[in-house]
PDB file of C-alpha atoms and ligand atoms in Angstrom:
ATOM      1  CA  MET W1189       0.000   0.000   0.000  1.00 96.00           C
ATOM      2  CA  ILE W1190       1.144   3.537  -0.736  1.00 97.00           C
ATOM      3  CA  LEU W1191       0.246   6.423   1.554  1.00 98.00           C
ATOM      4  CA  ILE W1192      -0.287   9.683  -0.353  1.00 98.00           C
ATOM      5  CA  LYS W1193      -0.796  13.218   0.901  1.00 98.00           C
ATOM      6  CA  LEU W1194      -2.372  15.678  -1.508  1.00 98.00           C
ATOM      7  CA  GLY W1195      -0.908  18.953  -0.235  1.00 96.00           C
ATOM      8  CA  GLY W1196      -3.034  22.050   0.307  1.00 95.00           C
ATOM      9  CA  SER W1197      -0.896  23.980  -2.186  1.00 92.00           C
ATOM     10  CA  VAL W1198      -1.963  21.631  -5.006  1.00 96.00           C
ATOM     11  CA  ILE W1199      -5.607  21.026  -4.198  1.00 98.00           C
ATOM     12  CA  THR W1200      -6.438  24.678  -3.436  1.00 97.00           C
ATOM     13  CA  ASP W1201      -5.320  28.117  -4.496  1.00 95.00           C
ATOM     14  CA  LYS W1202      -3.525  29.358  -1.384  1.00 89.00           C
ATOM     15  CA  SER W1203      -3.970  32.989  -2.338  1.00 90.00           C
ATOM     16  CA  ALA W1204      -7.800  32.943  -2.213  1.00 93.00           C
ATOM     17  CA  TYR W1205     -10.033  31.826   0.686  1.00 95.00           C
ATOM     18  CA  LYS W1206     -11.746  28.546  -0.206  1.00 97.00           C
ATOM     19  CA  ARG W1207     -10.690  28.216  -3.848  1.00 97.00           C
ATOM     20  CA  PHE W1208     -10.678  24.561  -4.911  1.00 98.00           C
ATOM     21  CA  ASN W1209      -8.390  23.393  -7.739  1.00 98.00           C
ATOM     22  CA  LYS W1210     -11.017  21.021  -9.158  1.00 98.00           C
ATOM     23  CA  ASP W1211      -9.249  20.233 -12.442  1.00 98.00           C
ATOM     24  CA  ILE W1212      -5.961  19.355 -10.768  1.00 98.00           C
ATOM     25  CA  VAL W1213      -7.669  17.188  -8.133  1.00 98.00           C
ATOM     26  CA  SER W1214      -9.738  15.435 -10.761  1.00 98.00           C
ATOM     27  CA  ARG W1215      -6.605  14.675 -12.826  1.00 98.00           C
ATOM     28  CA  LEU W1216      -4.640  13.482  -9.762  1.00 98.00           C
ATOM     29  CA  CYS W1217      -7.498  11.120  -8.811  1.00 98.00           C
ATOM     30  CA  ARG W1218      -7.477   9.690 -12.352  1.00 98.00           C
ATOM     31  CA  GLU W1219      -3.698   9.277 -12.197  1.00 98.00           C
ATOM     32  CA  ILE W1220      -3.982   7.409  -8.882  1.00 98.00           C
ATOM     33  CA  LYS W1221      -6.668   5.150 -10.348  1.00 98.00           C
ATOM     34  CA  GLY W1222      -4.555   4.665 -13.492  1.00 98.00           C
ATOM     35  CA  SER W1223      -1.597   3.496 -11.425  1.00 98.00           C
ATOM     36  CA  LYS W1224      -3.679   0.496 -10.178  1.00 98.00           C
ATOM     37  CA  LYS W1225      -1.951   0.786  -6.794  1.00 97.00           C
ATOM     38  CA  GLU W1226      -3.656   0.296  -3.467  1.00 96.00           C
ATOM     39  CA  VAL W1227      -3.450   3.680  -1.758  1.00 98.00           C
ATOM     40  CA  ILE W1228      -4.647   5.640   1.233  1.00 98.00           C
ATOM     41  CA  ILE W1229      -5.050   9.361   0.655  1.00 98.00           C
ATOM     42  CA  VAL W1230      -4.774  12.172   3.178  1.00 98.00           C
ATOM     43  CA  HIS W1231      -5.194  15.802   2.192  1.00 98.00           C
ATOM     44  CA  GLY W1232      -4.173  19.180   3.492  1.00 97.00           C
ATOM     45  CA  ALA W1233      -6.463  22.117   4.217  1.00 97.00           C
ATOM     46  CA  GLY W1234      -4.979  24.802   1.967  1.00 95.00           C
ATOM     47  CA  SER W1235      -7.025  27.984   1.818  1.00 96.00           C
ATOM     48  CA  PHE W1236     -10.046  26.169   3.335  1.00 98.00           C
ATOM     49  CA  GLY W1237      -8.205  25.890   6.659  1.00 97.00           C
ATOM     50  CA  HIS W1238      -5.161  28.074   6.992  1.00 95.00           C
ATOM     51  CA  VAL W1239      -6.714  31.474   6.430  1.00 95.00           C
ATOM     52  CA  LEU W1240      -9.067  31.455   9.442  1.00 96.00           C
ATOM     53  CA  ALA W1241      -6.831  29.181  11.545  1.00 96.00           C
ATOM     54  CA  LYS W1242      -4.047  31.739  11.237  1.00 94.00           C
ATOM     55  CA  GLU W1243      -6.234  34.774  11.838  1.00 95.00           C
ATOM     56  CA  PHE W1244      -7.665  33.303  15.064  1.00 97.00           C
ATOM     57  CA  GLU W1245      -4.436  31.505  16.151  1.00 96.00           C
ATOM     58  CA  LEU W1246      -6.264  28.212  16.475  1.00 97.00           C
ATOM     59  CA  GLN W1247      -2.956  26.295  16.589  1.00 95.00           C
ATOM     60  CA  LYS W1248      -2.296  27.830  20.030  1.00 96.00           C
ATOM     61  CA  GLY W1249      -5.388  26.203  21.516  1.00 97.00           C
ATOM     62  CA  HIS W1250      -8.320  27.733  23.366  1.00 98.00           C
ATOM     63  CA  MET W1251      -7.331  31.219  24.564  1.00 98.00           C
ATOM     64  CA  ASN W1252     -10.549  33.190  24.173  1.00 97.00           C
ATOM     65  CA  ASN W1253     -14.149  32.676  23.181  1.00 96.00           C
ATOM     66  CA  GLY W1254     -13.692  34.789  20.053  1.00 95.00           C
ATOM     67  CA  GLN W1255     -12.018  31.671  18.599  1.00 98.00           C
ATOM     68  CA  ILE W1256     -15.040  29.412  18.999  1.00 98.00           C
ATOM     69  CA  ASP W1257     -16.870  30.639  15.924  1.00 98.00           C
ATOM     70  CA  ALA W1258     -13.652  30.213  13.902  1.00 98.00           C
ATOM     71  CA  VAL W1259     -13.281  26.603  15.128  1.00 98.00           C
ATOM     72  CA  ALA W1260     -16.765  25.868  13.796  1.00 98.00           C
ATOM     73  CA  LYS W1261     -16.094  27.653  10.489  1.00 98.00           C
ATOM     74  CA  VAL W1262     -12.728  25.960   9.850  1.00 98.00           C
ATOM     75  CA  SER W1263     -14.318  22.641  10.697  1.00 98.00           C
ATOM     76  CA  ARG W1264     -17.143  23.347   8.231  1.00 98.00           C
ATOM     77  CA  ASP W1265     -14.772  24.590   5.501  1.00 98.00           C
ATOM     78  CA  VAL W1266     -12.347  21.649   5.583  1.00 98.00           C
ATOM     79  CA  ARG W1267     -15.294  19.224   5.512  1.00 98.00           C
ATOM     80  CA  GLU W1268     -16.566  21.054   2.425  1.00 98.00           C
ATOM     81  CA  LEU W1269     -13.138  20.578   0.807  1.00 98.00           C
ATOM     82  CA  ASN W1270     -13.053  16.931   1.859  1.00 98.00           C
ATOM     83  CA  GLY W1271     -16.506  16.377   0.348  1.00 98.00           C
ATOM     84  CA  MET W1272     -15.294  17.687  -3.019  1.00 98.00           C
ATOM     85  CA  ILE W1273     -12.187  15.497  -2.902  1.00 98.00           C
ATOM     86  CA  VAL W1274     -14.168  12.373  -1.998  1.00 98.00           C
ATOM     87  CA  SER W1275     -16.506  13.192  -4.917  1.00 98.00           C
ATOM     88  CA  GLU W1276     -13.577  13.426  -7.336  1.00 98.00           C
ATOM     89  CA  LEU W1277     -12.176  10.127  -6.041  1.00 98.00           C
ATOM     90  CA  ILE W1278     -15.512   8.349  -6.480  1.00 98.00           C
ATOM     91  CA  SER W1279     -15.868   9.847  -9.994  1.00 98.00           C
ATOM     92  CA  ALA W1280     -12.407   8.485 -10.830  1.00 98.00           C
ATOM     93  CA  GLY W1281     -13.535   5.018  -9.727  1.00 98.00           C
ATOM     94  CA  ILE W1282     -11.958   4.954  -6.248  1.00 98.00           C
ATOM     95  CA  PRO W1283     -14.644   4.139  -3.628  1.00 98.00           C
ATOM     96  CA  SER W1284     -13.876   6.504  -0.742  1.00 98.00           C
ATOM     97  CA  VAL W1285     -15.420   7.653   2.485  1.00 98.00           C
ATOM     98  CA  SER W1286     -14.770  10.730   4.575  1.00 98.00           C
ATOM     99  CA  VAL W1287     -13.218  10.111   8.005  1.00 98.00           C
ATOM    100  CA  PRO W1288     -12.895  13.642   9.445  1.00 98.00           C
ATOM    101  CA  THR W1289      -9.921  13.738  11.780  1.00 98.00           C
ATOM    102  CA  GLY W1290     -11.563  16.085  14.291  1.00 98.00           C
ATOM    103  CA  SER W1291     -14.846  14.153  14.398  1.00 97.00           C
ATOM    104  CA  CYS W1292     -13.228  10.747  14.916  1.00 97.00           C
ATOM    105  CA  PHE W1293     -10.084  11.383  16.966  1.00 98.00           C
ATOM    106  CA  VAL W1294      -8.586  13.720  19.605  1.00 98.00           C
ATOM    107  CA  MET W1295      -5.149  15.176  20.268  1.00 98.00           C
ATOM    108  CA  ASP W1296      -3.221  15.261  23.523  1.00 98.00           C
ATOM    109  CA  ASP W1297      -0.986  18.330  23.663  1.00 97.00           C
ATOM    110  CA  ASN W1298      -0.779  18.463  19.851  1.00 96.00           C
ATOM    111  CA  GLU W1299      -0.252  14.741  19.405  1.00 97.00           C
ATOM    112  CA  LEU W1300      -2.934  12.973  17.351  1.00 98.00           C
ATOM    113  CA  LEU W1301      -4.239   9.862  19.121  1.00 98.00           C
ATOM    114  CA  ILE W1302      -5.624   7.058  16.975  1.00 96.00           C
ATOM    115  CA  ASN W1303      -6.277   4.581  19.763  1.00 92.00           C
ATOM    116  CA  ASP W1304      -9.152   2.867  18.006  1.00 95.00           C
ATOM    117  CA  ASP W1305      -8.496   1.934  14.388  1.00 97.00           C
ATOM    118  CA  GLU W1306     -11.606  -0.226  13.870  1.00 97.00           C
ATOM    119  CA  VAL W1307     -13.297   2.219  11.476  1.00 98.00           C
ATOM    120  CA  LEU W1308     -10.153   2.829   9.383  1.00 98.00           C
ATOM    121  CA  ARG W1309      -9.278  -0.863   9.073  1.00 98.00           C
ATOM    122  CA  GLY W1310     -12.911  -1.826   8.546  1.00 98.00           C
ATOM    123  CA  TYR W1311     -13.237   0.399   5.474  1.00 98.00           C
ATOM    124  CA  VAL W1312      -9.894  -0.731   4.054  1.00 98.00           C
ATOM    125  CA  ARG W1313     -10.964  -4.383   4.434  1.00 97.00           C
ATOM    126  CA  LEU W1314     -14.094  -3.592   2.390  1.00 98.00           C
ATOM    127  CA  GLY W1315     -12.016  -1.952  -0.359  1.00 97.00           C
ATOM    128  CA  ILE W1316     -13.269   1.539   0.547  1.00 98.00           C
ATOM    129  CA  MET W1317     -10.616   4.165   1.115  1.00 98.00           C
ATOM    130  CA  PRO W1318     -10.947   6.232   4.314  1.00 98.00           C
ATOM    131  CA  VAL W1319      -9.968   9.838   3.539  1.00 98.00           C
ATOM    132  CA  MET W1320      -8.626  11.863   6.481  1.00 98.00           C
ATOM    133  CA  PHE W1321      -7.361  15.441   6.342  1.00 98.00           C
ATOM    134  CA  GLY W1322      -5.735  18.357   8.174  1.00 98.00           C
ATOM    135  CA  ASP W1323      -8.412  19.561  10.580  1.00 98.00           C
ATOM    136  CA  VAL W1324      -9.239  21.457  13.753  1.00 98.00           C
ATOM    137  CA  VAL W1325      -9.252  18.767  16.444  1.00 98.00           C
ATOM    138  CA  LEU W1326     -10.220  18.647  20.128  1.00 98.00           C
ATOM    139  CA  ASP W1327      -7.124  18.596  22.347  1.00 98.00           C
ATOM    140  CA  ARG W1328      -7.194  17.162  25.892  1.00 98.00           C
ATOM    141  CA  LYS W1329      -4.756  19.797  27.163  1.00 98.00           C
ATOM    142  CA  LYS W1330      -5.418  22.829  24.937  1.00 98.00           C
ATOM    143  CA  GLY W1331      -9.152  22.527  24.303  1.00 98.00           C
ATOM    144  CA  PHE W1332      -8.575  22.323  20.551  1.00 98.00           C
ATOM    145  CA  GLY W1333      -5.705  22.603  18.126  1.00 98.00           C
ATOM    146  CA  ILE W1334      -4.723  22.245  14.501  1.00 97.00           C
ATOM    147  CA  CYS W1335      -3.786  18.785  13.317  1.00 97.00           C
ATOM    148  CA  SER W1336      -1.926  18.941  10.011  1.00 95.00           C
ATOM    149  CA  GLY W1337      -2.332  16.384   7.270  1.00 96.00           C
ATOM    150  CA  ASP W1338       1.356  15.565   7.865  1.00 94.00           C
ATOM    151  CA  ALA W1339       0.531  14.499  11.450  1.00 95.00           C
ATOM    152  CA  VAL W1340      -2.268  12.310  10.065  1.00 97.00           C
ATOM    153  CA  MET W1341       0.267  10.800   7.635  1.00 97.00           C
ATOM    154  CA  ARG W1342       2.608   9.927  10.526  1.00 95.00           C
ATOM    155  CA  SER W1343      -0.192   8.145  12.405  1.00 96.00           C
ATOM    156  CA  LEU W1344      -1.400   6.254   9.325  1.00 97.00           C
ATOM    157  CA  ALA W1345       2.145   5.176   8.456  1.00 96.00           C
ATOM    158  CA  ILE W1346       2.379   3.530  11.891  1.00 95.00           C
ATOM    159  CA  LEU W1347      -1.017   1.834  11.490  1.00 96.00           C
ATOM    160  CA  PHE W1348      -0.736   0.649   7.883  1.00 96.00           C
ATOM    161  CA  GLU W1349       3.041   0.282   7.352  1.00 95.00           C
ATOM    162  CA  PRO W1350       2.909   1.430   3.700  1.00 97.00           C
ATOM    163  CA  GLU W1351       5.615   0.353   1.260  1.00 96.00           C
ATOM    164  CA  ALA W1352       6.107   3.999   0.225  1.00 96.00           C
ATOM    165  CA  VAL W1353       4.928   7.439   1.301  1.00 97.00           C
ATOM    166  CA  VAL W1354       4.310  10.213  -1.245  1.00 98.00           C
ATOM    167  CA  PHE W1355       3.789  13.914  -0.576  1.00 96.00           C
ATOM    168  CA  VAL W1356       2.229  15.685  -3.552  1.00 97.00           C
ATOM    169  CA  SER W1357       3.100  19.377  -3.603  1.00 93.00           C
ATOM    170  CA  ASP W1358       3.376  22.251  -6.084  1.00 91.00           C
ATOM    171  CA  ILE W1359       7.175  22.162  -6.298  1.00 89.00           C
ATOM    172  CA  ASP W1360       9.583  19.685  -7.903  1.00 92.00           C
ATOM    173  CA  GLY W1361      11.235  18.839  -4.580  1.00 90.00           C
ATOM    174  CA  LEU W1362      13.801  20.184  -2.153  1.00 88.00           C
ATOM    175  CA  TYR W1363      16.264  22.750  -3.516  1.00 85.00           C
ATOM    176  CA  ASP W1364      19.577  23.843  -2.019  1.00 82.00           C
ATOM    177  CA  ARG W1365      18.263  27.422  -2.152  1.00 79.00           C
ATOM    178  CA  ASP W1366      15.087  29.205  -3.165  1.00 76.00           C
ATOM    179  CA  PRO W1367      14.681  28.561  -6.932  1.00 76.00           C
ATOM    180  CA  LYS W1368      12.338  31.555  -7.222  1.00 73.00           C
ATOM    181  CA  VAL W1369      15.155  33.814  -6.066  1.00 79.00           C
ATOM    182  CA  SER W1370      18.281  32.037  -7.270  1.00 82.00           C
ATOM    183  CA  LYS W1371      18.755  30.778 -10.837  1.00 84.00           C
ATOM    184  CA  ASP W1372      21.549  28.447  -9.658  1.00 88.00           C
ATOM    185  CA  ALA W1373      19.280  26.586  -7.245  1.00 85.00           C
ATOM    186  CA  LYS W1374      19.782  22.836  -7.589  1.00 89.00           C
ATOM    187  CA  LEU W1375      17.150  20.187  -6.979  1.00 91.00           C
ATOM    188  CA  ILE W1376      18.305  17.648  -4.418  1.00 90.00           C
ATOM    189  CA  THR W1377      17.052  14.314  -5.692  1.00 94.00           C
ATOM    190  CA  ASP W1378      18.106  12.166  -2.719  1.00 94.00           C
ATOM    191  CA  VAL W1379      18.180  13.395   0.826  1.00 92.00           C
ATOM    192  CA  ASP W1380      19.174  11.883   4.155  1.00 90.00           C
ATOM    193  CA  ARG W1381      19.544  13.566   7.545  1.00 88.00           C
ATOM    194  CA  ASP W1382      23.131  14.711   6.920  1.00 89.00           C
ATOM    195  CA  ALA W1383      22.242  16.238   3.539  1.00 85.00           C
ATOM    196  CA  LEU W1384      19.244  18.060   5.042  1.00 85.00           C
ATOM    197  CA  ASP W1385      21.345  19.452   7.900  1.00 85.00           C
ATOM    198  CA  ARG W1386      23.651  21.076   5.339  1.00 82.00           C
ATOM    199  CA  ILE W1387      20.780  23.118   3.817  1.00 79.00           C
ATOM    200  CA  PRO W1388      19.842  26.265   5.746  1.00 74.00           C
ATOM    201  CA  PRO W1389      16.071  26.115   6.500  1.00 73.00           C
ATOM    202  CA  GLU W1390      15.468  29.695   5.330  1.00 65.00           C
ATOM    203  CA  MET W1391      16.920  28.817   1.917  1.00 55.00           C
ATOM    204  CA  THR W1392      14.012  26.597   0.902  1.00 53.00           C
ATOM    205  CA  VAL W1393      10.670  27.567  -0.599  1.00 52.00           C
ATOM    206  CA  ALA W1394       7.865  27.976   1.932  1.00 50.00           C
ATOM    207  CA  ASP W1395       5.005  25.525   1.572  1.00 44.00           C
ATOM    208  CA  VAL W1396       1.614  25.648   3.332  1.00 34.00           C
ATOM    209  CA  THR W1397       2.844  24.534   6.740  1.00 48.00           C
ATOM    210  CA  GLY W1398       6.334  25.257   7.921  1.00 59.00           C
ATOM    211  CA  GLY W1399       8.185  25.090   4.619  1.00 71.00           C
ATOM    212  CA  VAL W1400       9.772  22.334   2.619  1.00 76.00           C
ATOM    213  CA  HIS W1401      12.621  21.893   5.089  1.00 80.00           C
ATOM    214  CA  ALA W1402      10.225  21.017   7.927  1.00 81.00           C
ATOM    215  CA  LYS W1403       8.298  18.729   5.588  1.00 83.00           C
ATOM    216  CA  MET W1404      11.516  16.926   4.661  1.00 86.00           C
ATOM    217  CA  ARG W1405      12.246  16.332   8.336  1.00 88.00           C
ATOM    218  CA  THR W1406       8.764  14.818   8.760  1.00 89.00           C
ATOM    219  CA  MET W1407       9.421  12.689   5.688  1.00 91.00           C
ATOM    220  CA  LEU W1408      12.771  11.481   7.015  1.00 93.00           C
ATOM    221  CA  ASP W1409      11.021  10.505  10.266  1.00 92.00           C
ATOM    222  CA  MET W1410       8.610   8.373   8.255  1.00 94.00           C
ATOM    223  CA  CYS W1411      11.318   6.515   6.323  1.00 94.00           C
ATOM    224  CA  SER W1412      12.208   3.033   7.430  1.00 89.00           C
ATOM    225  CA  ASP W1413      14.297   0.193   6.010  1.00 85.00           C
ATOM    226  CA  GLY W1414      12.939  -0.298   2.523  1.00 87.00           C
ATOM    227  CA  ARG W1415      10.434   2.576   2.747  1.00 93.00           C
ATOM    228  CA  ASP W1416      11.269   5.839   0.984  1.00 91.00           C
ATOM    229  CA  CYS W1417       9.272   9.048   1.309  1.00 95.00           C
ATOM    230  CA  ILE W1418       8.982  11.046  -1.882  1.00 97.00           C
ATOM    231  CA  LEU W1419       8.117  14.688  -2.561  1.00 95.00           C
ATOM    232  CA  VAL W1420       6.657  15.126  -6.060  1.00 97.00           C
ATOM    233  CA  ASN W1421       5.102  17.944  -8.047  1.00 96.00           C
ATOM    234  CA  GLY W1422       1.409  17.258  -8.637  1.00 98.00           C
ATOM    235  CA  THR W1423       0.874  20.286 -10.855  1.00 97.00           C
ATOM    236  CA  VAL W1424       2.749  18.533 -13.695  1.00 98.00           C
ATOM    237  CA  ASP W1425       0.484  16.260 -15.769  1.00 98.00           C
ATOM    238  CA  GLY W1426       1.247  12.568 -15.394  1.00 98.00           C
ATOM    239  CA  ARG W1427       4.082  12.875 -12.925  1.00 98.00           C
ATOM    240  CA  LEU W1428       2.299  11.252  -9.983  1.00 98.00           C
ATOM    241  CA  GLU W1429       1.124   8.319 -12.087  1.00 98.00           C
ATOM    242  CA  GLU W1430       4.619   7.819 -13.497  1.00 98.00           C
ATOM    243  CA  LEU W1431       6.074   7.844  -9.994  1.00 98.00           C
ATOM    244  CA  LEU W1432       3.465   5.376  -8.694  1.00 98.00           C
ATOM    245  CA  THR W1433       4.118   3.008 -11.590  1.00 97.00           C
ATOM    246  CA  GLY W1434       7.850   2.960 -10.942  1.00 96.00           C
ATOM    247  CA  LYS W1435       9.073   5.349 -13.654  1.00 97.00           C
ATOM    248  CA  LYS W1436      11.949   7.708 -13.009  1.00 96.00           C
ATOM    249  CA  VAL W1437      10.571  11.207 -12.433  1.00 98.00           C
ATOM    250  CA  ILE W1438      11.766  14.546 -11.137  1.00 97.00           C
ATOM    251  CA  CYS W1439      11.276  14.459  -7.354  1.00 97.00           C
ATOM    252  CA  THR W1440      13.112  14.403  -4.038  1.00 94.00           C
ATOM    253  CA  ARG W1441      13.431  11.031  -2.351  1.00 95.00           C
ATOM    254  CA  ALA W1442      14.084  10.892   1.400  1.00 94.00           C
ATOM    255  CA  ARG W1443      15.920   7.783   2.567  1.00 89.00           C
ATOM    256  CA  LYS W1444      16.641   6.502   6.025  1.00 83.00           C
TER     257      LYS W1444
HETATM  258  O1  IP8 U 840      -2.807  21.765   5.310  1.00 51.26           O
HETATM  259  C1  IP8 U 840      -3.767  22.134   8.289  1.00 51.26           C
HETATM  260  O2  IP8 U 840      -3.398  20.958   7.612  1.00 51.26           O
HETATM  261  P1  IP8 U 840      -2.257  21.013   6.476  1.00 51.26           P
HETATM  262  C2  IP8 U 840      -5.157  22.012   8.906  1.00 51.26           C
HETATM  263  O3  IP8 U 840      -1.951  19.587   6.158  1.00 51.26           O
HETATM  264  C3  IP8 U 840      -5.859  23.305   9.145  1.00 51.26           C
HETATM  265  O4  IP8 U 840      -1.074  21.703   7.068  1.00 51.26           O
HETATM  266  C4  IP8 U 840      -7.248  23.214   9.594  1.00 51.26           C
HETATM  267  C5  IP8 U 840      -5.327  24.479   8.967  1.00 51.26           C
END
């Protein structure tokens, strides 16, 4: 099984509140179907989550009651996004069901707890893909918090032990410096901890949450013997399908 995260920067337009990239999502779903691989998909929140979450500092937990309305709105907005993604998956021939992170699970001081996996495993056994996503989630210590799709990926990797983990983003991979600023920026195709430590974090392009450097660290944490984690550009037609079917494509591969 391959665990795939569709990043918020690909599935939405980050510059506009709640703008869904329907055509890209539809194509990516067809590419996943075309690959004939068994997958589990997680998605980010993009402009359906980050805009209000940032404005009301939801990631800091419950500080004031002015945040409560924003918790409800973010929750509503990311479910709306999830509904559109599940629709695209079903249209592409991938039976899928929404498993909203914040409705099914809690966090404890920012750590997502999936203590009961009956629902997730039950759907997978039936051949229906559970689709989780970055969400606002109740937190035992902080009242609520923001659980990123990356944190969901970490939990699902422990539960399902996928053979590979793929992060679909809007960039070709990790560069040694910001390619939008520097023409000499080089794509790093293979990265391990030592290689990542040599790249200054501020030199890499910022992604939805924390930047590519932070994402690479998460990816390295998810690597194990025989399991690579790959960052690939989903805005390029066909690239995800080629990667999933074992072709050589432009990407960054994190190895243990
Ligand atoms: O887009 C963030 O998830 P991400 C979740 O995976 C919210 O970082 C609600 C902002």
